[in-house]
mmCIF file of C-alpha atoms in Angstrom:
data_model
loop_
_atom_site.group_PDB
_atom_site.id
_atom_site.type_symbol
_atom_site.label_atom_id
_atom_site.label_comp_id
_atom_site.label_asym_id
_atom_site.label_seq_id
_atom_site.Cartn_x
_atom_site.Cartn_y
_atom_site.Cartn_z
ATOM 1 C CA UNK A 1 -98.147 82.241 77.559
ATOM 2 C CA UNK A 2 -95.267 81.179 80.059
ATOM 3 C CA UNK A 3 -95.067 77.822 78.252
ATOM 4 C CA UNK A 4 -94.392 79.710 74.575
ATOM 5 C CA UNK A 5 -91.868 82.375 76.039
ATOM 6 C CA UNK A 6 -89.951 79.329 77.209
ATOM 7 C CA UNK A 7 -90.126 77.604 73.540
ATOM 8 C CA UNK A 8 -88.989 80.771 71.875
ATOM 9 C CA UNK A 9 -86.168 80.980 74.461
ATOM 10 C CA UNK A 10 -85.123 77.734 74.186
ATOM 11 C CA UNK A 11 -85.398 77.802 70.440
ATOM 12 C CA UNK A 12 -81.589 79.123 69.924
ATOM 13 C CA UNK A 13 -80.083 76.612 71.926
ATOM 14 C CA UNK A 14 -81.897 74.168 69.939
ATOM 15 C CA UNK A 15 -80.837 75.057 66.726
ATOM 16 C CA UNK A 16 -77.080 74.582 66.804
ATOM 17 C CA UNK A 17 -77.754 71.026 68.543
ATOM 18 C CA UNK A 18 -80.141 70.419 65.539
ATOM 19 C CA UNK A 19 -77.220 71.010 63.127
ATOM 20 C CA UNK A 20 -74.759 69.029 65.141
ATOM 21 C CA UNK A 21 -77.168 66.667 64.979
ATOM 22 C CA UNK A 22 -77.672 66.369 61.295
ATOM 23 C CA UNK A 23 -73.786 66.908 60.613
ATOM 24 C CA UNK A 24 -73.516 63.922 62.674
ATOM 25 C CA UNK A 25 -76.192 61.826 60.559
ATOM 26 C CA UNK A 26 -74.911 62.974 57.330
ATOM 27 C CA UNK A 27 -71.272 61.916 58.301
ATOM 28 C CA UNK A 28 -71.743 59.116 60.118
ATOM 29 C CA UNK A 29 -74.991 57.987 58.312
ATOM 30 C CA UNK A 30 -75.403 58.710 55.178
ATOM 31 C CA UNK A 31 -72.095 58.955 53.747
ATOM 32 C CA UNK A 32 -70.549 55.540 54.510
ATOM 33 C CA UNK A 33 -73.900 53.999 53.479
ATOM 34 C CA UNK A 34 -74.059 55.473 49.832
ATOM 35 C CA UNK A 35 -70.196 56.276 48.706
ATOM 36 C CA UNK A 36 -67.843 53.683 48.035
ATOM 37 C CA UNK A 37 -64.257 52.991 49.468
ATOM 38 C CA UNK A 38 -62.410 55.114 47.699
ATOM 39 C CA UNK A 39 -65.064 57.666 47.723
ATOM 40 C CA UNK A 40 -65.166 57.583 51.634
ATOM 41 C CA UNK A 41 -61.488 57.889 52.100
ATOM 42 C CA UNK A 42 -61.314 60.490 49.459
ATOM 43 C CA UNK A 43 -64.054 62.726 51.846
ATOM 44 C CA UNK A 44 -61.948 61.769 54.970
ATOM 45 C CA UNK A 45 -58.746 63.460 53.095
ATOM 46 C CA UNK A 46 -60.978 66.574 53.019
ATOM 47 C CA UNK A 47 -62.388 66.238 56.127
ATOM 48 C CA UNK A 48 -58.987 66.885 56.972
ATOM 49 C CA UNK A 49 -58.399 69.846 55.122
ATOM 50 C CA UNK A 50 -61.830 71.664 56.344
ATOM 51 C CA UNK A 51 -60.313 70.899 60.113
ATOM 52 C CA UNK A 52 -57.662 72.994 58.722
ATOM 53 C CA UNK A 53 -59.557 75.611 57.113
ATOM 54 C CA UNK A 54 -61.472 75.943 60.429
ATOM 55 C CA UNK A 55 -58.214 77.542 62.342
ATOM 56 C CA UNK A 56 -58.230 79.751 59.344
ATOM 57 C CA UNK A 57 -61.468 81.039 59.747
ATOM 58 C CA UNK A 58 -60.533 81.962 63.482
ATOM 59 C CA UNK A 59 -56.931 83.447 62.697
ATOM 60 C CA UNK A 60 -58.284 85.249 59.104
ATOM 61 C CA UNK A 61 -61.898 85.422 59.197
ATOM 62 C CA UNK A 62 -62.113 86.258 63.472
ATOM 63 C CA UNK A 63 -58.908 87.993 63.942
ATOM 64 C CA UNK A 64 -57.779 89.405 60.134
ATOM 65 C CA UNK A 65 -54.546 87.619 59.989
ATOM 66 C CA UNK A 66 -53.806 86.102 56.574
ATOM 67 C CA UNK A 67 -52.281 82.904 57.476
ATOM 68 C CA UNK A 68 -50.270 81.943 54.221
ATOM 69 C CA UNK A 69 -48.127 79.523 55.867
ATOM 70 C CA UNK A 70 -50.713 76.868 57.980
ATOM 71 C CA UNK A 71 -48.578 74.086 55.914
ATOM 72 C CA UNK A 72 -45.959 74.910 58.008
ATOM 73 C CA UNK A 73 -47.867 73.032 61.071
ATOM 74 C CA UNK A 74 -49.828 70.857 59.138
ATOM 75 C CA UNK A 75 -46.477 69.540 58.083
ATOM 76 C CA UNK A 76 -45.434 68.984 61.122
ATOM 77 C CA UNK A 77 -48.070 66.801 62.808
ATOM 78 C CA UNK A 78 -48.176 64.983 59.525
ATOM 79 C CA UNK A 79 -44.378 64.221 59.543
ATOM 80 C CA UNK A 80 -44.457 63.215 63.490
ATOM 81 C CA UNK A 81 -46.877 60.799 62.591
ATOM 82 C CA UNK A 82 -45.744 59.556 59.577
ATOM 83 C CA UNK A 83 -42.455 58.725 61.452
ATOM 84 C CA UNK A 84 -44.344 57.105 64.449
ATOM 85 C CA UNK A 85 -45.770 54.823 62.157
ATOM 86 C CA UNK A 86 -42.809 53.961 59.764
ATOM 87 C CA UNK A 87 -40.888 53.513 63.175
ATOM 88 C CA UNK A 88 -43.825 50.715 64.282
ATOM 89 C CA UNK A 89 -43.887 48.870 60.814
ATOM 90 C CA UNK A 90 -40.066 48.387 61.231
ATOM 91 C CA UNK A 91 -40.540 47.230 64.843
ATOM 92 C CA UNK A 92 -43.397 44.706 63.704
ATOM 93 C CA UNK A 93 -40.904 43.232 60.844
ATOM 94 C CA UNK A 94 -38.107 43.210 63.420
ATOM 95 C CA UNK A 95 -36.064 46.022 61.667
ATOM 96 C CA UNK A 96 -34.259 48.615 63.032
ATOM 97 C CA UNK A 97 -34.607 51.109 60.878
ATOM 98 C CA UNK A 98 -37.328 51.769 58.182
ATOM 99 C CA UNK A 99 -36.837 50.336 54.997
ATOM 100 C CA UNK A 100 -36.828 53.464 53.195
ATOM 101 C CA UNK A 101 -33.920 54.545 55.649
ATOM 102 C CA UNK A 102 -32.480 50.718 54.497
ATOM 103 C CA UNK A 103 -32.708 51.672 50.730
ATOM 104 C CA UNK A 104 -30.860 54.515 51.343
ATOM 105 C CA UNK A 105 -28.018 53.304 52.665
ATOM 106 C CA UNK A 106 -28.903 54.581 56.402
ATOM 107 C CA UNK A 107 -27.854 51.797 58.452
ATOM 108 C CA UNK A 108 -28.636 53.724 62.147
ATOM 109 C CA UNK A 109 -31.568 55.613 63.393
ATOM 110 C CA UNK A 110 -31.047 59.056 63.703
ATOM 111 C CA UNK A 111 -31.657 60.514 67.467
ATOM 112 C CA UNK A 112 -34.549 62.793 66.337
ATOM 113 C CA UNK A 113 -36.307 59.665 65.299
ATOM 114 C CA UNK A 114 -36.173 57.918 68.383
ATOM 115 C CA UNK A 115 -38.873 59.769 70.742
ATOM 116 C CA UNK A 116 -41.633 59.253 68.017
ATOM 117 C CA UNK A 117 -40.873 55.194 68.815
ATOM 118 C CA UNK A 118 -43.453 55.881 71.478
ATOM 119 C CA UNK A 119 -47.310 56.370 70.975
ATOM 120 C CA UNK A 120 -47.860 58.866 73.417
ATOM 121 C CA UNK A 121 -45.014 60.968 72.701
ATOM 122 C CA UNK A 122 -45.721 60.830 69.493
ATOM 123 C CA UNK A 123 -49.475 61.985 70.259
ATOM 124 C CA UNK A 124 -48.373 64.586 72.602
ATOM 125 C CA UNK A 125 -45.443 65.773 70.024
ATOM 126 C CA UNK A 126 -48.726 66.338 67.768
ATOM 127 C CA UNK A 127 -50.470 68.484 70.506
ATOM 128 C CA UNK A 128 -47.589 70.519 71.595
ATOM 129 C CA UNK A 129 -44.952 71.124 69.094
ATOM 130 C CA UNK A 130 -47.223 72.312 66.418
ATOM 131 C CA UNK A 131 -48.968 75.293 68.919
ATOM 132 C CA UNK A 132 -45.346 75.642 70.389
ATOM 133 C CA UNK A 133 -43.884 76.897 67.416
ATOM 134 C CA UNK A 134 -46.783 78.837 66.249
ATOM 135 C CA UNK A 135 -46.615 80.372 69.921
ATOM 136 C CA UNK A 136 -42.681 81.335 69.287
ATOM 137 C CA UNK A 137 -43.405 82.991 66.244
ATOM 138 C CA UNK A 138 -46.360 84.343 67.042
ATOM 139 C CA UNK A 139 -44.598 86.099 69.542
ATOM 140 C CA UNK A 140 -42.024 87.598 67.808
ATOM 141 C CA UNK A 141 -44.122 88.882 65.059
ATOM 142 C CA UNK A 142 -47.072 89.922 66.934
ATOM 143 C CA UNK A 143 -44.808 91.558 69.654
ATOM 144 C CA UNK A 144 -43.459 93.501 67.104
ATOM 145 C CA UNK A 145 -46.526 95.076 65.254
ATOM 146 C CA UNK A 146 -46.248 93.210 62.065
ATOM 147 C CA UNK A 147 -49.569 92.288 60.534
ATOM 148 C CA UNK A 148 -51.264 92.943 57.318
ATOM 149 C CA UNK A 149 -49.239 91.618 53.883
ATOM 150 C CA UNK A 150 -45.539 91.799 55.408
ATOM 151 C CA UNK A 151 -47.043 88.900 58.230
ATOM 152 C CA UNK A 152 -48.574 87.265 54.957
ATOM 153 C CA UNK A 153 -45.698 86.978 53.273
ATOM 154 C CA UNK A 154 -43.512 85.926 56.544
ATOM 155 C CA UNK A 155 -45.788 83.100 57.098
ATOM 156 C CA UNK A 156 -45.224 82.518 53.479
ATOM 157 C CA UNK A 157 -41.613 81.923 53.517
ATOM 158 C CA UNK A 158 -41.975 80.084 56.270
ATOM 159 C CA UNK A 159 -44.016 76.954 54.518
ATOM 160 C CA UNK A 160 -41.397 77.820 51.441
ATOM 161 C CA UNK A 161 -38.306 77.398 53.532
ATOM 162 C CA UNK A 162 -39.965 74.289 55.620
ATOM 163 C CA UNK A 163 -40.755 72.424 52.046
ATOM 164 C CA UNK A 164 -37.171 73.324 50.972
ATOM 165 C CA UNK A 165 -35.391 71.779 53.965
ATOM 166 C CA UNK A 166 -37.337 68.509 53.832
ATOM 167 C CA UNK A 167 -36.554 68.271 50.320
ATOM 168 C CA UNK A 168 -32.813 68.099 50.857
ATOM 169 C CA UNK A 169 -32.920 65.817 53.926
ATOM 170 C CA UNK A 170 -33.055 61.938 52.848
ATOM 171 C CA UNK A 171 -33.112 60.576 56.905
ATOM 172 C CA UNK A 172 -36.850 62.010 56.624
ATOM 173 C CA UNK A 173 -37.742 60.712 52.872
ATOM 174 C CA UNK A 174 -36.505 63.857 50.841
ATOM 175 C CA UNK A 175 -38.248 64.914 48.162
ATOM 176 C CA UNK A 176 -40.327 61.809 47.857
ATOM 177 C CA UNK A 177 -41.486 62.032 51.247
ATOM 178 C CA UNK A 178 -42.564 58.707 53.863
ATOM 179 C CA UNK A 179 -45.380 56.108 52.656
ATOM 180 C CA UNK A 180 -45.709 52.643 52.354
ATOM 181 C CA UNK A 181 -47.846 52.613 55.762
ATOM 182 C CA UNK A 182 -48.515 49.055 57.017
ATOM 183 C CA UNK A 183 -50.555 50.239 60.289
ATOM 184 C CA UNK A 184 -52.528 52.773 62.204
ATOM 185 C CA UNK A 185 -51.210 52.479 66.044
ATOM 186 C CA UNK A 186 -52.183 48.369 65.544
ATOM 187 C CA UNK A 187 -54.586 48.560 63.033
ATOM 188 C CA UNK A 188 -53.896 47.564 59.359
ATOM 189 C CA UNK A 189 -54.329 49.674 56.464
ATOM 190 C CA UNK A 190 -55.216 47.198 54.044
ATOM 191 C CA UNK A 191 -58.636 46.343 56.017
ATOM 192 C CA UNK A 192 -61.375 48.478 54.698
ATOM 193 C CA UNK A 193 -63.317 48.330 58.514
ATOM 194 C CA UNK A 194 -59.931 50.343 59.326
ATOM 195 C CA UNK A 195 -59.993 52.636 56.836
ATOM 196 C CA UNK A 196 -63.730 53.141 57.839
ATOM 197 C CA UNK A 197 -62.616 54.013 61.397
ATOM 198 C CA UNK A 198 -60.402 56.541 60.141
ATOM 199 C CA UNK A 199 -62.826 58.425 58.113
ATOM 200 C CA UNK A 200 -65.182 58.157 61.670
ATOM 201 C CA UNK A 201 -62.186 59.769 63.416
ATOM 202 C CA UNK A 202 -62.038 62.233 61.254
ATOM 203 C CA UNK A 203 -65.467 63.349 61.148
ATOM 204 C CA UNK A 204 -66.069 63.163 64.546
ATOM 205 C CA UNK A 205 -62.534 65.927 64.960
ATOM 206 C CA UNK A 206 -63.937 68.164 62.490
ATOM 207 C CA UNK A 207 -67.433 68.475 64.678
ATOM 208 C CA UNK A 208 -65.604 68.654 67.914
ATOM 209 C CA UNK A 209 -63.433 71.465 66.088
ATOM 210 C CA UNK A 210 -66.594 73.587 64.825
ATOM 211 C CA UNK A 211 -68.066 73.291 68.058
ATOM 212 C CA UNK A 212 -64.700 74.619 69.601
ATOM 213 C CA UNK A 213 -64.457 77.412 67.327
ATOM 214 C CA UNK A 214 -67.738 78.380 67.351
ATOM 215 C CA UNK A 215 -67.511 78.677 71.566
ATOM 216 C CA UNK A 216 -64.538 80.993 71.043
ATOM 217 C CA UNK A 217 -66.524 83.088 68.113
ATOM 218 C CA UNK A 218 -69.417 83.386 71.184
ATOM 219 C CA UNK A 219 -67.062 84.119 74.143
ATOM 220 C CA UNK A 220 -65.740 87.407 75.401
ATOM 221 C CA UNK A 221 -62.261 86.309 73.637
ATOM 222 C CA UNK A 222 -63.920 86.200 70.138
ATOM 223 C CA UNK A 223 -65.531 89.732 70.430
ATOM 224 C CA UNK A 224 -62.026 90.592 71.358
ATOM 225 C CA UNK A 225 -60.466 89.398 68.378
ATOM 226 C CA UNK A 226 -63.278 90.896 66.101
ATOM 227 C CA UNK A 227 -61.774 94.234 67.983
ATOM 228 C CA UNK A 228 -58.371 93.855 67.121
ATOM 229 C CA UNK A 229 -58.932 92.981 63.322
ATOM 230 C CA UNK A 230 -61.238 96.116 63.063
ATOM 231 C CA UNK A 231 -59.869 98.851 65.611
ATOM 232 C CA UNK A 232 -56.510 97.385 66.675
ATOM 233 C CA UNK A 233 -55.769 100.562 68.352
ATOM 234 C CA UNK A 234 -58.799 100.905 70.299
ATOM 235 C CA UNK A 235 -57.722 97.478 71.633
ATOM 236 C CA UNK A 236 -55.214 98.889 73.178
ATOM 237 C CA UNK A 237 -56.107 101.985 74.422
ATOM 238 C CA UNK A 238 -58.473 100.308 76.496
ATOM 239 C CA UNK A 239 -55.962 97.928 78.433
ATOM 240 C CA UNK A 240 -55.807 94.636 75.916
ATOM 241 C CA UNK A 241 -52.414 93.981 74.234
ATOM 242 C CA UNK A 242 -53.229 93.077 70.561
ATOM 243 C CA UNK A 243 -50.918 90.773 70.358
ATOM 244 C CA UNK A 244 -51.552 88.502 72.959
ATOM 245 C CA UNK A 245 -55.149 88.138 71.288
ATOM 246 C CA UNK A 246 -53.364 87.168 67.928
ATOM 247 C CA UNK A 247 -51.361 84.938 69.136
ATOM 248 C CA UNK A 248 -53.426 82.847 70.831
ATOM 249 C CA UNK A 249 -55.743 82.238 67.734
ATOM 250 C CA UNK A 250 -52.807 82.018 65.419
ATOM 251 C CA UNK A 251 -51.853 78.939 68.470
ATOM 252 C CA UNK A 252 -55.643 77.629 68.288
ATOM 253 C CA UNK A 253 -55.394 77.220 64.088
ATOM 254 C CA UNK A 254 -51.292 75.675 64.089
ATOM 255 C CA UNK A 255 -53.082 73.355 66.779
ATOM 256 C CA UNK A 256 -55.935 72.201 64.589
ATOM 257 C CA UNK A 257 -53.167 72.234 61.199
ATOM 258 C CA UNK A 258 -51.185 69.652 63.386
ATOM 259 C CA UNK A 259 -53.916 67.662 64.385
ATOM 260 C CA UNK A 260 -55.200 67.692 60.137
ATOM 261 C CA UNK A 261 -52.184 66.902 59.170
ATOM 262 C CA UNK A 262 -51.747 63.511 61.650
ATOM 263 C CA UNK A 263 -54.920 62.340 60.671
ATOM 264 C CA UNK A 264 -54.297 63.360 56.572
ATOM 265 C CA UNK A 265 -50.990 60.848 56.959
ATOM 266 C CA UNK A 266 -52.329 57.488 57.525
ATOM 267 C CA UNK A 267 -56.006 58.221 55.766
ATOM 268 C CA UNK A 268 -54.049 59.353 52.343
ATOM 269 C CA UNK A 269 -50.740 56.799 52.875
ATOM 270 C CA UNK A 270 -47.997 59.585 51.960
ATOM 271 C CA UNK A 271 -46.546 63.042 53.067
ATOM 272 C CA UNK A 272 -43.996 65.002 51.173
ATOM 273 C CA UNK A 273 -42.570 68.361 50.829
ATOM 274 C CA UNK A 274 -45.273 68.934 47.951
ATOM 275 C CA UNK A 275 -48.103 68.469 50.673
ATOM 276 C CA UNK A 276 -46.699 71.115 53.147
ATOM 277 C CA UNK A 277 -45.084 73.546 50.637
ATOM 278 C CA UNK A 278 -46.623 77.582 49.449
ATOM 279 C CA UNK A 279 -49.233 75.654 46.841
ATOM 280 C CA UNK A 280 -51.176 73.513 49.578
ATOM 281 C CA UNK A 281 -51.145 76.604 52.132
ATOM 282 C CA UNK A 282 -52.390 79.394 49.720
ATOM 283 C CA UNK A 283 -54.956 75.848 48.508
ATOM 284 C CA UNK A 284 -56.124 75.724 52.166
ATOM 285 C CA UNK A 285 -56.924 79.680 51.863
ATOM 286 C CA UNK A 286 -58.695 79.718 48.604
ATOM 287 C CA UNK A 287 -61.391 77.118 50.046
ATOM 288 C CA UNK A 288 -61.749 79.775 53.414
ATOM 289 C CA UNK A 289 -61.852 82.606 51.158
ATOM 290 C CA UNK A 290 -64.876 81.231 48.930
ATOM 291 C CA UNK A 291 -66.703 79.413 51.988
ATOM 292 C CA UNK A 292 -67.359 82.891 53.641
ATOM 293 C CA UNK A 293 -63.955 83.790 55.839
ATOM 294 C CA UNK A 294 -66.432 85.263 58.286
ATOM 295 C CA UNK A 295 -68.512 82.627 59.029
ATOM 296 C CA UNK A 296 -68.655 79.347 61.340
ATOM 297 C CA UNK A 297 -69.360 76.831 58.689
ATOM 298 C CA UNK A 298 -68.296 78.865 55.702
ATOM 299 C CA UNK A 299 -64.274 77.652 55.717
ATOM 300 C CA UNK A 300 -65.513 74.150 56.320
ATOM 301 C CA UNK A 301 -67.621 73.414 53.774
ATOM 302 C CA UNK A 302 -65.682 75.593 51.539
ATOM 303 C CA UNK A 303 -62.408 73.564 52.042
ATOM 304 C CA UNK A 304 -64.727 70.587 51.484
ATOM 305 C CA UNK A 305 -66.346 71.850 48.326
ATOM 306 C CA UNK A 306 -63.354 73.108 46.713
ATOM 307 C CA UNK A 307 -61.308 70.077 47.260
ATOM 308 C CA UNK A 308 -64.242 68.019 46.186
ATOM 309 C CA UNK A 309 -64.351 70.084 42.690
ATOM 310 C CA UNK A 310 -61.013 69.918 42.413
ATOM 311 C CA UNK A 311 -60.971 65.528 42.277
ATOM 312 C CA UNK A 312 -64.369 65.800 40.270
ATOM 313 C CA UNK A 313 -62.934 68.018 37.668
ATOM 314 C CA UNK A 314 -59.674 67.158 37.684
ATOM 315 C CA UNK A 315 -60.684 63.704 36.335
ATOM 316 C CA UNK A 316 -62.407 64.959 33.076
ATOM 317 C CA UNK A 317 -60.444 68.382 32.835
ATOM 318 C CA UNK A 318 -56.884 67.663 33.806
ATOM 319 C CA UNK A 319 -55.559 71.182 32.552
ATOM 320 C CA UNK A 320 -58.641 73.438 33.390
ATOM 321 C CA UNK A 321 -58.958 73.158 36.833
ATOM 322 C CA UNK A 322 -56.671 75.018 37.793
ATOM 323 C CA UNK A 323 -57.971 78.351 35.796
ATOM 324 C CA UNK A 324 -61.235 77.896 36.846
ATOM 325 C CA UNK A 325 -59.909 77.779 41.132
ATOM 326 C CA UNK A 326 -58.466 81.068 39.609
ATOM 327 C CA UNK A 327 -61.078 82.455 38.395
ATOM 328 C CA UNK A 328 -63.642 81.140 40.807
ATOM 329 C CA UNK A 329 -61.160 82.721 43.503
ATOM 330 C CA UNK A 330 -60.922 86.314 41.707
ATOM 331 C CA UNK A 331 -64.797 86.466 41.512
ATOM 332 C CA UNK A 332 -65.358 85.755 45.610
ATOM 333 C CA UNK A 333 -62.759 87.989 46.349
ATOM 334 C CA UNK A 334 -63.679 90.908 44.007
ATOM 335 C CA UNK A 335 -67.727 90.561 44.146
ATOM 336 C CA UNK A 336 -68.380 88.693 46.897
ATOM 337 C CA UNK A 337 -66.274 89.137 49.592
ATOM 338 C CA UNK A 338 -68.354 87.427 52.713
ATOM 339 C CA UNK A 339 -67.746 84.254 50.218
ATOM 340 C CA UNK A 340 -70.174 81.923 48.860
ATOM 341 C CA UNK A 341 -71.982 82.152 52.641
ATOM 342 C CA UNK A 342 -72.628 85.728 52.204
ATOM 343 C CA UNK A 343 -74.273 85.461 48.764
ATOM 344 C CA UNK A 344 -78.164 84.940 50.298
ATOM 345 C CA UNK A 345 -77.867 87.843 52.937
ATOM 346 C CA UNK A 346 -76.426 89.974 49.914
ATOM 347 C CA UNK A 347 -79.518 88.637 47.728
ATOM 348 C CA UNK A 348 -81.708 89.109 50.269
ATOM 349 C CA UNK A 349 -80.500 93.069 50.568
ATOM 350 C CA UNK A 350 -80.808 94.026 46.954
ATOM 351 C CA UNK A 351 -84.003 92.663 46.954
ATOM 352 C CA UNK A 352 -85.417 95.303 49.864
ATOM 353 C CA UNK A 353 -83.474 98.010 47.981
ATOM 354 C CA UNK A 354 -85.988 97.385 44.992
ATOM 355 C CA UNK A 355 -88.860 96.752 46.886
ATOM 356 C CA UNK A 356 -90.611 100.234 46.763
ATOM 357 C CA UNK A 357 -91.463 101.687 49.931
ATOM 358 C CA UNK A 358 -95.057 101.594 51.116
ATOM 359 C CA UNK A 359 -96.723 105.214 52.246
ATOM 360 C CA UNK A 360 -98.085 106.061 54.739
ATOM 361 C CA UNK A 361 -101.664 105.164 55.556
ATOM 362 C CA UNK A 362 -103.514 107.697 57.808
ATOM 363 C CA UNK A 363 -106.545 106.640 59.200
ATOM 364 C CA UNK A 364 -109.655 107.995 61.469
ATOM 365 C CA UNK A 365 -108.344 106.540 64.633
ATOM 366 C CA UNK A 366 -104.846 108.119 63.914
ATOM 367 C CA UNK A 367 -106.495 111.532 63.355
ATOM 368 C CA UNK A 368 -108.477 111.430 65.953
ATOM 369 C CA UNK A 369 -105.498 110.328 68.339
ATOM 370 C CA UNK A 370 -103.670 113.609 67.025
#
């Protein structure tokens, strides 16, 4: 008997490793073996965004803050590494400036480009600068008792106003952006086995990230932020400032943009304005909003599935995908708002509704025990 109570208590535990563990196979397994090249790399692009849509799930789904503006940090991480690696092609060809910057007419590096010469600044830049700014504005909204659709539209203008500035700024690639990528911190593009490593780097982020994320959903900290998005004031009358909570999962998802958007740079070969503008941020909700917002894995594969659709169909039906993300969107968010990952708990509740109840029996022994 001692021996089965332990089983059924170590039976929880056991289950999220046993998902890990087939994540891991399918990933690392499965997929390299039966997709091809472009195939693989096209999954490691959305790999990318689900790392993204994970932060959303925490900041949106967790905390009820609807983050319209994650290309705003996405952007950046992308751009730092995009001009890490532009700065090491030129190096390698004994240039001193890009060749973009050469084409142009820009005959000296500008200062800001000069820190992102170095690897590790460039990594840390990545890291920090991303969570730094979402910590600034965090706490000037936060502080301030915005939230609901005036912070939605702030973050909003934000990715608008970031996507208009790169536009008009040609020592960062304007409008067309930086491409032409030669190498990955050493390793060349044009080899397949690197390309392969990249999607591996990828995948293994995004299960590092949903085992992050789901620790914070467990912790004390996460039933704090379910607090705040349903009983903000309660929050507070008990001794927690709000906004402190908010900010530091609005930090946790402009963390995990940055890192999506490094690793999106060198696995896709561009980054413009168009990548980073209002489209790919509200495109980066859509896929939380029909995963299941409220759920661990919901945002992930929903990201994944949407973007997926979205190449599939987008090959055959070049006009009509964009209707059907519409009205695929519309139908989530006005009958099914847990998302796709709430549609077999809402199944499984009309079905009890119509199952009739059973009466009563009352039998000799219960008689008797009267």
């Amino acid at each position: 008997m001692n021996a089965l109570t332990e089983r059924l208590r170590a039976y929880p535990r056991l289950t999220p490793l046993a998902g890990f563990a087939v994540a891991a196979i399918i990933l690392f397994a499965v997929a390299p073996a039966v997709l091809s090249d472009f195939r693989l790399n096209l999954l490691a692009k959305f790999l990318c965004f689900a790392i993204v849509a994970a932060g959303i799930g925490l900041a949106w789904g967790r905390g009820g803050m609807l983050t319209l503006g994650q290309g705003v940090f996405f952007g950046i991480g992308a751009y730092i590494m995009a001009m890490h690696m532009q700065l090491a092609d030129a190096a390698r060809l004994g240039n001193e400036v890009p060749e973009f910057m050469e084409i142009s007419g820009i005959s000296e590096l500008p200062g800001f480009w000069q820190p992102f010469e170095s690897a590790s600044v460039a990594i840390l830049a990545i890291l920090v600068l991303p969570a730094l700014v979402a910590a600034v504005l965090g706490y000037g909204v936060f502080k301030r008792r915005v939230r609901g659709a005036y912070f939605a539209i702030l973050s909003q203008a934000l990715a608008a106003a970031l996507a208009i500035l790169l536009t008009g700024q040609q020592a960062i690639g304007g409008f067309t952006g930086l491409s032409d990528f030669r190498a990955f911190f050493g390793f060349r593009l044009s080899d397949p086995a690197n390309r392969q490593m990249l999607f591996f780097i990828a995948a293994g982020t995004l299960l590092v990230v949903v085992a992050l994320i789901r620790q914070l959903n467990r912790s004390r900290y996460g039933e704090l932020l379910i607090a705040v998005r349903d009983a903000e004031e309660r929050v507070r009358f008990l001794g927690y400032d709000p906004a402190n909570i908010k900010i530091v999962a609005y930090v946790v998802a402009a963390f995990l943009a940055g890192i999506a958007g490094a690793l999106f740079t060198p696995i896709v070969g561009i980054i413009s304005p168009a990548d980073i503008g209002v489209v790919p941020s509200i495109a980066f909700l859509i896929g939380v909003a029909i995963g299941g917002r409220t759920t661990l894995l919901g945002p992930v594969l929903g990201a994944i599935g949407v973007a997926w659709a979205q190449t599939s169909l987008s090959e055959s039906f070049p006009s009509g995908w964009t209707y059907l993300q519409g009205v695929l969107f519309i139908v989530v968010v006005g009958f099914i708002p847990a998302g796709l990952a709430g549609l077999w708990p809402m199944v499984k509740g009309w079905r009890a509704s119509r199952e009739p109840e059973t009466p009563a029996v009352v039998t000799e022994e219960k008689v008797l025990a009267r």
